[in-house]
N, CA, C and O atoms as a GROMACS GRO file, in nm:
protein
  572
    1UNK      N    1  -7.327   4.456  -8.858
    1UNK     CA    2  -7.325   4.539  -9.007
    1UNK      C    3  -7.240   4.632  -9.061
    1UNK      O    4  -7.220   4.735  -8.997
    2UNK      N    5  -7.179   4.614  -9.183
    2UNK     CA    6  -7.101   4.662  -9.214
    2UNK      C    7  -7.163   4.828  -9.311
    2UNK      O    8  -7.245   4.826  -9.403
    3UNK      N    9  -7.074   4.996  -9.238
    3UNK     CA   10  -7.130   5.055  -9.243
    3UNK      C   11  -7.028   5.093  -9.438
    3UNK      O   12  -6.924   5.043  -9.481
    4UNK      N   13  -7.116   5.194  -9.498
    4UNK     CA   14  -7.016   5.200  -9.630
    4UNK      C   15  -7.025   5.407  -9.609
    4UNK      O   16  -7.124   5.481  -9.600
    5UNK      N   17  -6.881   5.436  -9.607
    5UNK     CA   18  -6.893   5.599  -9.551
    5UNK      C   19  -6.839   5.650  -9.744
    5UNK      O   20  -6.783   5.581  -9.830
    6UNK      N   21  -6.877   5.761  -9.747
    6UNK     CA   22  -6.845   5.829  -9.902
    6UNK      C   23  -6.729   5.886  -9.810
    6UNK      O   24  -6.739   5.894  -9.688
    7UNK      N   25  -6.540   5.952  -9.931
    7UNK     CA   26  -6.546   6.028  -9.860
    7UNK      C   27  -6.583   6.149  -9.787
    7UNK      O   28  -6.531   6.181  -9.680
    8UNK      N   29  -6.712   6.242  -9.870
    8UNK     CA   30  -6.739   6.284  -9.823
    8UNK      C   31  -6.794   6.324  -9.686
    8UNK      O   32  -6.806   6.438  -9.641
    9UNK      N   33  -6.819   6.229  -9.639
    9UNK     CA   34  -6.966   6.138  -9.547
    9UNK      C   35  -6.766   6.187  -9.370
    9UNK      O   36  -6.753   6.273  -9.283
   10UNK      N   37  -6.665   6.052  -9.423
   10UNK     CA   38  -6.599   6.074  -9.375
   10UNK      C   39  -6.505   6.216  -9.402
   10UNK      O   40  -6.422   6.247  -9.316
   11UNK      N   41  -6.514   6.258  -9.464
   11UNK     CA   42  -6.499   6.414  -9.424
   11UNK      C   43  -6.513   6.523  -9.284
   11UNK      O   44  -6.442   6.587  -9.206
   12UNK      N   45  -6.666   6.492  -9.316
   12UNK     CA   46  -6.751   6.621  -9.222
   12UNK      C   47  -6.732   6.569  -9.129
   12UNK      O   48  -6.691   6.643  -9.040
   13UNK      N   49  -6.752   6.384  -9.083
   13UNK     CA   50  -6.728   6.316  -8.982
   13UNK      C   51  -6.563   6.337  -8.900
   13UNK      O   52  -6.576   6.315  -8.779
   14UNK      N   53  -6.466   6.362  -8.925
   14UNK     CA   54  -6.320   6.334  -8.889
   14UNK      C   55  -6.345   6.536  -8.841
   14UNK      O   56  -6.307   6.586  -8.735
   15UNK      N   57  -6.408   6.600  -8.943
   15UNK     CA   58  -6.380   6.773  -8.953
   15UNK      C   59  -6.450   6.786  -8.840
   15UNK      O   60  -6.393   6.850  -8.752
   16UNK      N   61  -6.580   6.736  -8.810
   16UNK     CA   62  -6.703   6.742  -8.689
   16UNK      C   63  -6.631   6.677  -8.557
   16UNK      O   64  -6.641   6.702  -8.437
   17UNK      N   65  -6.568   6.599  -8.618
   17UNK     CA   66  -6.480   6.526  -8.423
   17UNK      C   67  -6.329   6.573  -8.367
   17UNK      O   68  -6.264   6.564  -8.263
   18UNK      N   69  -6.311   6.641  -8.531
   18UNK     CA   70  -6.173   6.746  -8.485
   18UNK      C   71  -6.212   6.845  -8.413
   18UNK      O   72  -6.148   6.874  -8.311
   19UNK      N   73  -6.327   6.918  -8.452
   19UNK     CA   74  -6.328   7.059  -8.419
   19UNK      C   75  -6.414   7.053  -8.220
   19UNK      O   76  -6.432   7.144  -8.139
   20UNK      N   77  -6.435   6.940  -8.214
   20UNK     CA   78  -6.501   6.883  -8.111
   20UNK      C   79  -6.387   6.898  -8.004
   20UNK      O   80  -6.371   6.960  -7.898
   21UNK      N   81  -6.302   6.795  -8.099
   21UNK     CA   82  -6.172   6.798  -8.008
   21UNK      C   83  -6.139   6.932  -7.974
   21UNK      O   84  -6.152   6.980  -7.862
   22UNK      N   85  -6.093   6.996  -8.084
   22UNK     CA   86  -6.009   7.115  -8.066
   22UNK      C   87  -6.126   7.217  -7.976
   22UNK      O   88  -6.170   7.113  -7.927
   23UNK      N   89  -6.137   7.231  -7.967
   23UNK     CA   90  -6.252   7.346  -7.876
   23UNK      C   91  -6.283   7.264  -7.738
   23UNK      O   92  -6.324   7.326  -7.640
   24UNK      N   93  -6.260   7.103  -7.732
   24UNK     CA   94  -6.248   7.081  -7.565
   24UNK      C   95  -6.126   7.037  -7.512
   24UNK      O   96  -6.096   7.034  -7.393
   25UNK      N   97  -6.052   7.001  -7.615
   25UNK     CA   98  -5.882   6.973  -7.544
   25UNK      C   99  -5.813   7.055  -7.473
   25UNK      O  100  -5.773   7.034  -7.359
   26UNK      N  101  -5.792   7.180  -7.557
   26UNK     CA  102  -5.704   7.294  -7.538
   26UNK      C  103  -5.784   7.340  -7.386
   26UNK      O  104  -5.712   7.408  -7.313
   27UNK      N  105  -5.874   7.320  -7.353
   27UNK     CA  106  -5.929   7.399  -7.182
   27UNK      C  107  -5.887   7.282  -7.134
   27UNK      O  108  -5.776   7.313  -7.088
   28UNK      N  109  -5.908   7.126  -7.108
   28UNK     CA  110  -5.839   7.107  -7.040
   28UNK      C  111  -5.703   7.025  -7.014
   28UNK      O  112  -5.667   6.954  -6.919
   29UNK      N  113  -5.656   7.053  -7.106
   29UNK     CA  114  -5.462   7.130  -7.083
   29UNK      C  115  -5.496   7.239  -7.085
   29UNK      O  116  -5.496   7.264  -7.206
   30UNK      N  117  -5.535   7.356  -7.017
   30UNK     CA  118  -5.514   7.450  -7.002
   30UNK      C  119  -5.558   7.456  -6.830
   30UNK      O  120  -5.478   7.520  -6.761
   31UNK      N  121  -5.663   7.402  -6.764
   31UNK     CA  122  -5.641   7.358  -6.666
   31UNK      C  123  -5.580   7.266  -6.625
   31UNK      O  124  -5.560   7.286  -6.505
   32UNK      N  125  -5.526   7.147  -6.665
   32UNK     CA  126  -5.378   7.099  -6.645
   32UNK      C  127  -5.298   7.118  -6.602
   32UNK      O  128  -5.252   7.029  -6.531
   33UNK      N  129  -5.227   7.241  -6.613
   33UNK     CA  130  -5.119   7.330  -6.677
   33UNK      C  131  -5.120   7.458  -6.635
   33UNK      O  132  -5.046   7.547  -6.675
   34UNK      N  133  -5.235   7.470  -6.527
   34UNK     CA  134  -5.280   7.586  -6.454
   34UNK      C  135  -5.200   7.608  -6.343
   34UNK      O  136  -5.201   7.725  -6.305
   35UNK      N  137  -5.103   7.503  -6.254
   35UNK     CA  138  -5.074   7.521  -6.142
   35UNK      C  139  -5.221   7.523  -6.036
   35UNK      O  140  -5.223   7.583  -5.928
   36UNK      N  141  -5.276   7.486  -6.063
   36UNK     CA  142  -5.390   7.424  -5.970
   36UNK      C  143  -5.347   7.347  -5.868
   36UNK      O  144  -5.334   7.225  -5.877
   37UNK      N  145  -5.321   7.422  -5.756
   37UNK     CA  146  -5.301   7.332  -5.592
   37UNK      C  147  -5.427   7.264  -5.578
   37UNK      O  148  -5.530   7.320  -5.615
   38UNK      N  149  -5.430   7.121  -5.517
   38UNK     CA  150  -5.581   7.137  -5.408
   38UNK      C  151  -5.575   7.176  -5.265
   38UNK      O  152  -5.478   7.223  -5.206
   39UNK      N  153  -5.674   7.153  -5.225
   39UNK     CA  154  -5.715   7.245  -5.067
   39UNK      C  155  -5.557   7.252  -5.018
   39UNK      O  156  -5.444   7.215  -5.051
   40UNK      N  157  -5.594   7.288  -4.968
   40UNK     CA  158  -5.485   7.308  -4.831
   40UNK      C  159  -5.503   7.441  -4.718
   40UNK      O  160  -5.513   7.561  -4.747
   41UNK      N  161  -5.502   7.388  -4.604
   41UNK     CA  162  -5.541   7.542  -4.478
   41UNK      C  163  -5.435   7.638  -4.464
   41UNK      O  164  -5.321   7.591  -4.470
   42UNK      N  165  -5.448   7.789  -4.442
   42UNK     CA  166  -5.383   7.844  -4.403
   42UNK      C  167  -5.279   7.839  -4.243
   42UNK      O  168  -5.327   7.756  -4.167
   43UNK      N  169  -5.185   7.892  -4.198
   43UNK     CA  170  -5.085   7.884  -4.114
   43UNK      C  171  -5.271   7.927  -3.942
   43UNK      O  172  -5.323   7.874  -3.843
   44UNK      N  173  -5.279   8.061  -4.037
   44UNK     CA  174  -5.389   8.097  -3.877
   44UNK      C  175  -5.528   7.984  -3.884
   44UNK      O  176  -5.599   7.947  -3.790
   45UNK      N  177  -5.535   7.944  -4.045
   45UNK     CA  178  -5.634   7.818  -3.991
   45UNK      C  179  -5.630   7.698  -3.903
   45UNK      O  180  -5.712   7.655  -3.823
   46UNK      N  181  -5.472   7.642  -3.952
   46UNK     CA  182  -5.408   7.576  -3.866
   46UNK      C  183  -5.374   7.562  -3.780
   46UNK      O  184  -5.308   7.465  -3.742
   47UNK      N  185  -5.418   7.683  -3.699
   47UNK     CA  186  -5.366   7.706  -3.567
   47UNK      C  187  -5.460   7.768  -3.487
   47UNK      O  188  -5.440   7.839  -3.389
   48UNK      N  189  -5.636   7.710  -3.577
   48UNK     CA  190  -5.690   7.672  -3.433
   48UNK      C  191  -5.719   7.491  -3.449
   48UNK      O  192  -5.656   7.412  -3.519
   49UNK      N  193  -5.828   7.463  -3.365
   49UNK     CA  194  -5.888   7.389  -3.349
   49UNK      C  195  -5.866   7.291  -3.475
   49UNK      O  196  -5.887   7.335  -3.588
   50UNK      N  197  -5.826   7.163  -3.458
   50UNK     CA  198  -5.804   7.078  -3.589
   50UNK      C  199  -5.880   6.936  -3.547
   50UNK      O  200  -5.852   6.888  -3.437
   51UNK      N  201  -6.002   6.848  -3.654
   51UNK     CA  202  -5.977   6.766  -3.594
   51UNK      C  203  -5.902   6.681  -3.574
   51UNK      O  204  -5.796   6.695  -3.636
   52UNK      N  205  -5.913   6.540  -3.476
   52UNK     CA  206  -5.834   6.472  -3.464
   52UNK      C  207  -5.806   6.369  -3.524
   52UNK      O  208  -5.890   6.345  -3.611
   53UNK      N  209  -5.704   6.274  -3.516
   53UNK     CA  210  -5.719   6.227  -3.663
   53UNK      C  211  -5.725   6.033  -3.653
   53UNK      O  212  -5.803   6.014  -3.560
   54UNK      N  213  -5.686   5.914  -3.699
   54UNK     CA  214  -5.764   5.808  -3.601
   54UNK      C  215  -5.636   5.770  -3.599
   54UNK      O  216  -5.528   5.798  -3.653
   55UNK      N  217  -5.707   5.659  -3.477
   55UNK     CA  218  -5.536   5.580  -3.371
   55UNK      C  219  -5.442   5.516  -3.457
   55UNK      O  220  -5.482   5.408  -3.502
   56UNK      N  221  -5.302   5.559  -3.501
   56UNK     CA  222  -5.290   5.484  -3.552
   56UNK      C  223  -5.274   5.287  -3.530
   56UNK      O  224  -5.261   5.205  -3.621
   57UNK      N  225  -5.278   5.265  -3.406
   57UNK     CA  226  -5.239   5.115  -3.334
   57UNK      C  227  -5.383   5.038  -3.468
   57UNK      O  228  -5.401   4.926  -3.516
   58UNK      N  229  -5.426   5.122  -3.477
   58UNK     CA  230  -5.616   5.101  -3.555
   58UNK      C  231  -5.574   4.998  -3.724
   58UNK      O  232  -5.662   4.924  -3.767
   59UNK      N  233  -5.443   5.008  -3.798
   59UNK     CA  234  -5.420   4.954  -3.879
   59UNK      C  235  -5.276   4.940  -3.836
   59UNK      O  236  -5.194   5.013  -3.782
   60UNK      N  237  -5.278   4.761  -3.905
   60UNK     CA  238  -5.173   4.694  -3.926
   60UNK      C  239  -5.007   4.717  -4.038
   60UNK      O  240  -4.890   4.683  -4.021
   61UNK      N  241  -5.058   4.769  -4.115
   61UNK     CA  242  -4.992   4.833  -4.275
   61UNK      C  243  -4.851   4.887  -4.212
   61UNK      O  244  -4.858   5.010  -4.210
   62UNK      N  245  -4.709   4.836  -4.153
   62UNK     CA  246  -4.642   4.971  -4.105
   62UNK      C  247  -4.604   5.053  -4.166
   62UNK      O  248  -4.554   5.144  -4.100
   63UNK      N  249  -4.602   5.075  -4.352
   63UNK     CA  250  -4.612   5.230  -4.390
   63UNK      C  251  -4.743   5.301  -4.345
   63UNK      O  252  -4.749   5.422  -4.324
   64UNK      N  253  -4.898   5.173  -4.326
   64UNK     CA  254  -4.986   5.309  -4.325
   64UNK      C  255  -4.985   5.366  -4.152
   64UNK      O  256  -5.014   5.480  -4.115
   65UNK      N  257  -4.945   5.251  -4.065
   65UNK     CA  258  -4.909   5.319  -3.928
   65UNK      C  259  -4.844   5.487  -3.912
   65UNK      O  260  -4.889   5.580  -3.846
   66UNK      N  261  -4.739   5.480  -3.989
   66UNK     CA  262  -4.666   5.529  -3.918
   66UNK      C  263  -4.718   5.693  -4.023
   66UNK      O  264  -4.628   5.777  -4.023
   67UNK      N  265  -4.786   5.714  -4.066
   67UNK     CA  266  -4.848   5.839  -4.195
   67UNK      C  267  -4.930   5.852  -4.082
   67UNK      O  268  -4.946   5.973  -4.063
   68UNK      N  269  -4.994   5.783  -3.992
   68UNK     CA  270  -5.100   5.831  -3.903
   68UNK      C  271  -5.043   5.848  -3.816
   68UNK      O  272  -5.112   5.936  -3.764
   69UNK      N  273  -4.942   5.829  -3.734
   69UNK     CA  274  -4.819   5.846  -3.673
   69UNK      C  275  -4.820   6.010  -3.685
   69UNK      O  276  -4.881   6.100  -3.627
   70UNK      N  277  -4.752   6.005  -3.758
   70UNK     CA  278  -4.710   6.148  -3.867
   70UNK      C  279  -4.825   6.239  -3.847
   70UNK      O  280  -4.817   6.335  -3.771
   71UNK      N  281  -4.902   6.219  -3.896
   71UNK     CA  282  -5.047   6.292  -3.882
   71UNK      C  283  -5.053   6.302  -3.717
   71UNK      O  284  -4.956   6.352  -3.660
   72UNK      N  285  -5.122   6.273  -3.670
   72UNK     CA  286  -5.133   6.255  -3.547
   72UNK      C  287  -5.028   6.369  -3.462
   72UNK      O  288  -5.075   6.457  -3.390
   73UNK      N  289  -4.937   6.357  -3.475
   73UNK     CA  290  -4.800   6.380  -3.423
   73UNK      C  291  -4.728   6.582  -3.444
   73UNK      O  292  -4.662   6.655  -3.370
   74UNK      N  293  -4.809   6.603  -3.631
   74UNK     CA  294  -4.764   6.781  -3.653
   74UNK      C  295  -4.900   6.808  -3.770
   74UNK      O  296  -4.910   6.839  -3.889
   75UNK      N  297  -5.017   6.768  -3.630
   75UNK     CA  298  -5.163   6.805  -3.766
   75UNK      C  299  -5.130   6.941  -3.847
   75UNK      O  300  -5.158   6.982  -3.960
   76UNK      N  301  -5.029   7.009  -3.696
   76UNK     CA  302  -5.078   7.126  -3.785
   76UNK      C  303  -4.982   7.155  -3.945
   76UNK      O  304  -5.022   7.226  -4.037
   77UNK      N  305  -4.865   7.085  -3.940
   77UNK     CA  306  -4.803   7.074  -4.031
   77UNK      C  307  -4.926   7.049  -4.190
   77UNK      O  308  -4.990   7.084  -4.289
   78UNK      N  309  -4.884   6.974  -4.109
   78UNK     CA  310  -5.003   6.840  -4.243
   78UNK      C  311  -5.162   6.872  -4.246
   78UNK      O  312  -5.232   6.797  -4.315
   79UNK      N  313  -5.228   6.986  -4.171
   79UNK     CA  314  -5.327   7.018  -4.229
   79UNK      C  315  -5.266   7.169  -4.319
   79UNK      O  316  -5.345   7.250  -4.369
   80UNK      N  317  -5.103   7.186  -4.326
   80UNK     CA  318  -5.108   7.309  -4.394
   80UNK      C  319  -5.034   7.247  -4.524
   80UNK      O  320  -4.949   7.323  -4.570
   81UNK      N  321  -5.049   7.117  -4.596
   81UNK     CA  322  -5.059   7.029  -4.707
   81UNK      C  323  -5.156   7.005  -4.845
   81UNK      O  324  -5.259   6.941  -4.823
   82UNK      N  325  -5.150   7.015  -4.877
   82UNK     CA  326  -5.234   7.029  -5.012
   82UNK      C  327  -5.191   6.855  -5.013
   82UNK      O  328  -5.093   6.810  -4.954
   83UNK      N  329  -5.307   6.754  -5.112
   83UNK     CA  330  -5.298   6.579  -5.109
   83UNK      C  331  -5.326   6.599  -5.292
   83UNK      O  332  -5.423   6.653  -5.344
   84UNK      N  333  -5.242   6.555  -5.341
   84UNK     CA  334  -5.281   6.560  -5.504
   84UNK      C  335  -5.316   6.413  -5.515
   84UNK      O  336  -5.278   6.364  -5.621
   85UNK      N  337  -5.388   6.321  -5.424
   85UNK     CA  338  -5.520   6.246  -5.480
   85UNK      C  339  -5.696   6.341  -5.516
   85UNK      O  340  -5.809   6.292  -5.515
   86UNK      N  341  -5.665   6.447  -5.537
   86UNK     CA  342  -5.782   6.560  -5.490
   86UNK      C  343  -5.900   6.500  -5.408
   86UNK      O  344  -6.014   6.522  -5.450
   87UNK      N  345  -5.886   6.436  -5.310
   87UNK     CA  346  -5.943   6.410  -5.202
   87UNK      C  347  -6.034   6.536  -5.226
   87UNK      O  348  -6.129   6.499  -5.295
   88UNK      N  349  -6.043   6.670  -5.197
   88UNK     CA  350  -6.076   6.786  -5.214
   88UNK      C  351  -6.184   6.794  -5.281
   88UNK      O  352  -6.288   6.845  -5.241
   89UNK      N  353  -6.161   6.733  -5.413
   89UNK     CA  354  -6.215   6.724  -5.497
   89UNK      C  355  -6.324   6.591  -5.505
   89UNK      O  356  -6.439   6.612  -5.543
   90UNK      N  357  -6.286   6.469  -5.471
   90UNK     CA  358  -6.402   6.402  -5.442
   90UNK      C  359  -6.440   6.325  -5.282
   90UNK      O  360  -6.529   6.246  -5.250
   91UNK      N  361  -6.348   6.379  -5.219
   91UNK     CA  362  -6.455   6.415  -5.082
   91UNK      C  363  -6.461   6.457  -4.978
   91UNK      O  364  -6.473   6.414  -4.863
   92UNK      N  365  -6.442   6.648  -5.083
   92UNK     CA  366  -6.426   6.705  -4.916
   92UNK      C  367  -6.357   6.752  -4.864
   92UNK      O  368  -6.400   6.838  -4.788
   93UNK      N  369  -6.250   6.736  -4.868
   93UNK     CA  370  -6.113   6.744  -4.805
   93UNK      C  371  -6.080   6.854  -4.821
   93UNK      O  372  -6.114   6.910  -4.925
   94UNK      N  373  -5.980   6.943  -4.696
   94UNK     CA  374  -5.978   7.054  -4.715
   94UNK      C  375  -5.808   7.050  -4.731
   94UNK      O  376  -5.731   7.101  -4.813
   95UNK      N  377  -5.789   6.968  -4.615
   95UNK     CA  378  -5.630   6.964  -4.670
   95UNK      C  379  -5.569   6.798  -4.683
   95UNK      O  380  -5.624   6.696  -4.724
   96UNK      N  381  -5.474   6.814  -4.647
   96UNK     CA  382  -5.392   6.611  -4.630
   96UNK      C  383  -5.504   6.609  -4.470
   96UNK      O  384  -5.609   6.545  -4.467
   97UNK      N  385  -5.455   6.687  -4.360
   97UNK     CA  386  -5.494   6.576  -4.201
   97UNK      C  387  -5.626   6.536  -4.271
   97UNK      O  388  -5.666   6.422  -4.245
   98UNK      N  389  -5.714   6.629  -4.375
   98UNK     CA  390  -5.888   6.536  -4.364
   98UNK      C  391  -5.813   6.404  -4.414
   98UNK      O  392  -5.908   6.332  -4.445
   99UNK      N  393  -5.740   6.359  -4.430
   99UNK     CA  394  -5.669   6.168  -4.586
   99UNK      C  395  -5.642   6.130  -4.382
   99UNK      O  396  -5.604   6.246  -4.360
  100UNK      N  397  -5.637   6.091  -4.300
  100UNK     CA  398  -5.662   6.085  -4.162
  100UNK      C  399  -5.699   6.045  -4.115
  100UNK      O  400  -5.675   5.935  -4.065
  101UNK      N  401  -5.808   6.133  -4.101
  101UNK     CA  402  -5.937   6.168  -3.944
  101UNK      C  403  -6.019   6.110  -4.037
  101UNK      O  404  -6.120   6.170  -4.075
  102UNK      N  405  -5.992   6.005  -4.078
  102UNK     CA  406  -6.101   5.897  -4.157
  102UNK      C  407  -5.966   5.786  -4.217
  102UNK      O  408  -5.845   5.790  -4.198
  103UNK      N  409  -6.077   5.667  -4.316
  103UNK     CA  410  -5.941   5.560  -4.333
  103UNK      C  411  -5.924   5.602  -4.526
  103UNK      O  412  -5.915   5.537  -4.630
  104UNK      N  413  -5.927   5.737  -4.491
  104UNK     CA  414  -5.887   5.747  -4.635
  104UNK      C  415  -5.784   5.731  -4.658
  104UNK      O  416  -5.765   5.655  -4.752
  105UNK      N  417  -5.656   5.790  -4.587
  105UNK     CA  418  -5.473   5.794  -4.616
  105UNK      C  419  -5.460   5.616  -4.610
  105UNK      O  420  -5.388   5.568  -4.697
  106UNK      N  421  -5.505   5.549  -4.544
  106UNK     CA  422  -5.518   5.394  -4.534
  106UNK      C  423  -5.471   5.342  -4.666
  106UNK      O  424  -5.381   5.258  -4.678
  107UNK      N  425  -5.540   5.399  -4.770
  107UNK     CA  426  -5.572   5.300  -4.904
  107UNK      C  427  -5.489   5.402  -4.985
  107UNK      O  428  -5.491   5.407  -5.108
  108UNK      N  429  -5.419   5.481  -4.909
  108UNK     CA  430  -5.374   5.584  -5.087
  108UNK      C  431  -5.187   5.649  -5.078
  108UNK      O  432  -5.124   5.739  -5.023
  109UNK      N  433  -5.168   5.549  -5.158
  109UNK     CA  434  -4.974   5.544  -5.195
  109UNK      C  435  -4.966   5.703  -5.195
  109UNK      O  436  -4.850   5.741  -5.175
  110UNK      N  437  -5.061   5.810  -5.214
  110UNK     CA  438  -5.036   5.980  -5.280
  110UNK      C  439  -5.004   6.026  -5.087
  110UNK      O  440  -4.909   6.066  -5.021
  111UNK      N  441  -5.152   5.988  -5.062
  111UNK     CA  442  -5.141   6.057  -4.899
  111UNK      C  443  -5.041   6.022  -4.818
  111UNK      O  444  -4.977   6.107  -4.756
  112UNK      N  445  -5.011   5.866  -4.806
  112UNK     CA  446  -4.930   5.853  -4.699
  112UNK      C  447  -4.765   5.900  -4.743
  112UNK      O  448  -4.692   5.936  -4.651
  113UNK      N  449  -4.734   5.899  -4.823
  113UNK     CA  450  -4.587   5.978  -4.937
  113UNK      C  451  -4.575   6.092  -4.844
  113UNK      O  452  -4.491   6.109  -4.755
  114UNK      N  453  -4.699   6.188  -4.888
  114UNK     CA  454  -4.671   6.293  -4.848
  114UNK      C  455  -4.685   6.303  -4.755
  114UNK      O  456  -4.598   6.388  -4.737
  115UNK      N  457  -4.742   6.283  -4.624
  115UNK     CA  458  -4.676   6.258  -4.473
  115UNK      C  459  -4.560   6.234  -4.480
  115UNK      O  460  -4.480   6.317  -4.436
  116UNK      N  461  -4.515   6.111  -4.539
  116UNK     CA  462  -4.344   6.090  -4.471
  116UNK      C  463  -4.261   6.221  -4.524
  116UNK      O  464  -4.174   6.274  -4.454
  117UNK      N  465  -4.287   6.256  -4.622
  117UNK     CA  466  -4.181   6.343  -4.718
  117UNK      C  467  -4.245   6.474  -4.594
  117UNK      O  468  -4.153   6.553  -4.612
  118UNK      N  469  -4.319   6.533  -4.506
  118UNK     CA  470  -4.363   6.663  -4.460
  118UNK      C  471  -4.287   6.626  -4.349
  118UNK      O  472  -4.210   6.708  -4.301
  119UNK      N  473  -4.304   6.458  -4.278
  119UNK     CA  474  -4.246   6.450  -4.187
  119UNK      C  475  -4.091   6.463  -4.141
  119UNK      O  476  -4.052   6.489  -4.027
  120UNK      N  477  -3.984   6.430  -4.290
  120UNK     CA  478  -3.899   6.435  -4.318
  120UNK      C  479  -3.835   6.598  -4.298
  120UNK      O  480  -3.729   6.623  -4.239
  121UNK      N  481  -3.900   6.673  -4.344
  121UNK     CA  482  -3.875   6.785  -4.381
  121UNK      C  483  -3.886   6.898  -4.288
  121UNK      O  484  -3.819   7.001  -4.292
  122UNK      N  485  -4.011   6.856  -4.174
  122UNK     CA  486  -4.017   6.868  -4.069
  122UNK      C  487  -3.912   6.884  -3.944
  122UNK      O  488  -3.884   6.968  -3.859
  123UNK      N  489  -3.852   6.698  -4.004
  123UNK     CA  490  -3.702   6.708  -3.844
  123UNK      C  491  -3.635   6.807  -3.945
  123UNK      O  492  -3.601   6.897  -3.869
  124UNK      N  493  -3.606   6.835  -4.039
  124UNK     CA  494  -3.491   6.890  -4.097
  124UNK      C  495  -3.492   6.984  -4.084
  124UNK      O  496  -3.407   7.051  -4.144
  125UNK      N  497  -3.613   7.066  -3.974
  125UNK     CA  498  -3.664   7.261  -3.951
  125UNK      C  499  -3.676   7.307  -4.052
  125UNK      O  500  -3.643   7.422  -4.080
  126UNK      N  501  -3.729   7.219  -4.132
  126UNK     CA  502  -3.858   7.334  -4.254
  126UNK      C  503  -3.980   7.366  -4.295
  126UNK      O  504  -4.069   7.285  -4.320
  127UNK      N  505  -3.989   7.492  -4.305
  127UNK     CA  506  -4.131   7.574  -4.256
  127UNK      C  507  -4.276   7.430  -4.357
  127UNK      O  508  -4.261   7.358  -4.456
  128UNK      N  509  -4.405   7.453  -4.254
  128UNK     CA  510  -4.493   7.442  -4.335
  128UNK      C  511  -4.509   7.483  -4.532
  128UNK      O  512  -4.524   7.406  -4.626
  129UNK      N  513  -4.498   7.616  -4.529
  129UNK     CA  514  -4.456   7.642  -4.709
  129UNK      C  515  -4.408   7.582  -4.756
  129UNK      O  516  -4.454   7.532  -4.859
  130UNK      N  517  -4.229   7.539  -4.688
  130UNK     CA  518  -4.138   7.495  -4.768
  130UNK      C  519  -4.188   7.317  -4.857
  130UNK      O  520  -4.151   7.250  -4.954
  131UNK      N  521  -4.338   7.306  -4.693
  131UNK     CA  522  -4.279   7.087  -4.756
  131UNK      C  523  -4.394   7.181  -4.843
  131UNK      O  524  -4.370   7.159  -4.962
  132UNK      N  525  -4.492   7.263  -4.834
  132UNK     CA  526  -4.592   7.282  -4.921
  132UNK      C  527  -4.533   7.256  -5.071
  132UNK      O  528  -4.578   7.164  -5.141
  133UNK      N  529  -4.397   7.370  -5.130
  133UNK     CA  530  -4.383   7.383  -5.235
  133UNK      C  531  -4.288   7.316  -5.296
  133UNK      O  532  -4.237   7.337  -5.406
  134UNK      N  533  -4.249   7.155  -5.143
  134UNK     CA  534  -4.146   7.021  -5.202
  134UNK      C  535  -4.275   6.943  -5.286
  134UNK      O  536  -4.302   6.885  -5.391
  135UNK      N  537  -4.337   6.990  -5.142
  135UNK     CA  538  -4.562   6.870  -5.202
  135UNK      C  539  -4.560   6.908  -5.370
  135UNK      O  540  -4.537   6.834  -5.465
  136UNK      N  541  -4.597   7.060  -5.366
  136UNK     CA  542  -4.609   7.069  -5.501
  136UNK      C  543  -4.571   7.035  -5.646
  136UNK      O  544  -4.630   7.019  -5.753
  137UNK      N  545  -4.362   7.029  -5.571
  137UNK     CA  546  -4.330   6.999  -5.676
  137UNK      C  547  -4.292   6.838  -5.724
  137UNK      O  548  -4.240   6.771  -5.813
  138UNK      N  549  -4.347   6.832  -5.623
  138UNK     CA  550  -4.428   6.570  -5.691
  138UNK      C  551  -4.315   6.535  -5.579
  138UNK      O  552  -4.291   6.421  -5.538
  139UNK      N  553  -4.227   6.696  -5.522
  139UNK     CA  554  -4.123   6.527  -5.486
  139UNK      C  555  -4.109   6.387  -5.392
  139UNK      O  556  -4.024   6.297  -5.394
  140UNK      N  557  -4.241   6.408  -5.301
  140UNK     CA  558  -4.338   6.333  -5.247
  140UNK      C  559  -4.316   6.114  -5.347
  140UNK      O  560  -4.308   6.007  -5.286
  141UNK      N  561  -4.312   6.144  -5.543
  141UNK     CA  562  -4.400   6.062  -5.625
  141UNK      C  563  -4.193   5.955  -5.611
  141UNK      O  564  -4.152   5.846  -5.652
  142UNK      N  565  -4.129   6.071  -5.534
  142UNK     CA  566  -3.990   5.998  -5.532
  142UNK      C  567  -3.948   5.901  -5.387
  142UNK      O  568  -3.843   5.849  -5.350
  143UNK      N  569  -4.064   5.907  -5.339
  143UNK     CA  570  -4.019   5.851  -5.211
  143UNK      C  571  -4.088   5.653  -5.200
  143UNK      O  572  -4.062   5.584  -5.102
   0.00000   0.00000   0.00000
């Protein structure tokens, strides 16, 4: 069916749409630009008993297996890292370590890259806080 709009109706519709967009978009934009960081454990929280990761042998893909080995080897470091797939929102995770307690990381390139970056920096003697800042800056994207 063909609809005809008068100029007045079209302008009213455009103004309404713009008003809604202008009212919603800035809040979305400011939320994204607010330097929000996903959940991670503090050093004190990471020093407590942490959940066990899944065994790396369970996975056949080399990168996945390596990431699970890293999480098992340095869980206190991994627990102090945020995860930018935002699993803290959609899966209730409290840090990057939680991605390795189940099969989540096996299907998530972000989780894998963040663990690989954490391992590399840990081997360079970097602190969990320095690793976290590199993850926040997005350095894992370059792996």
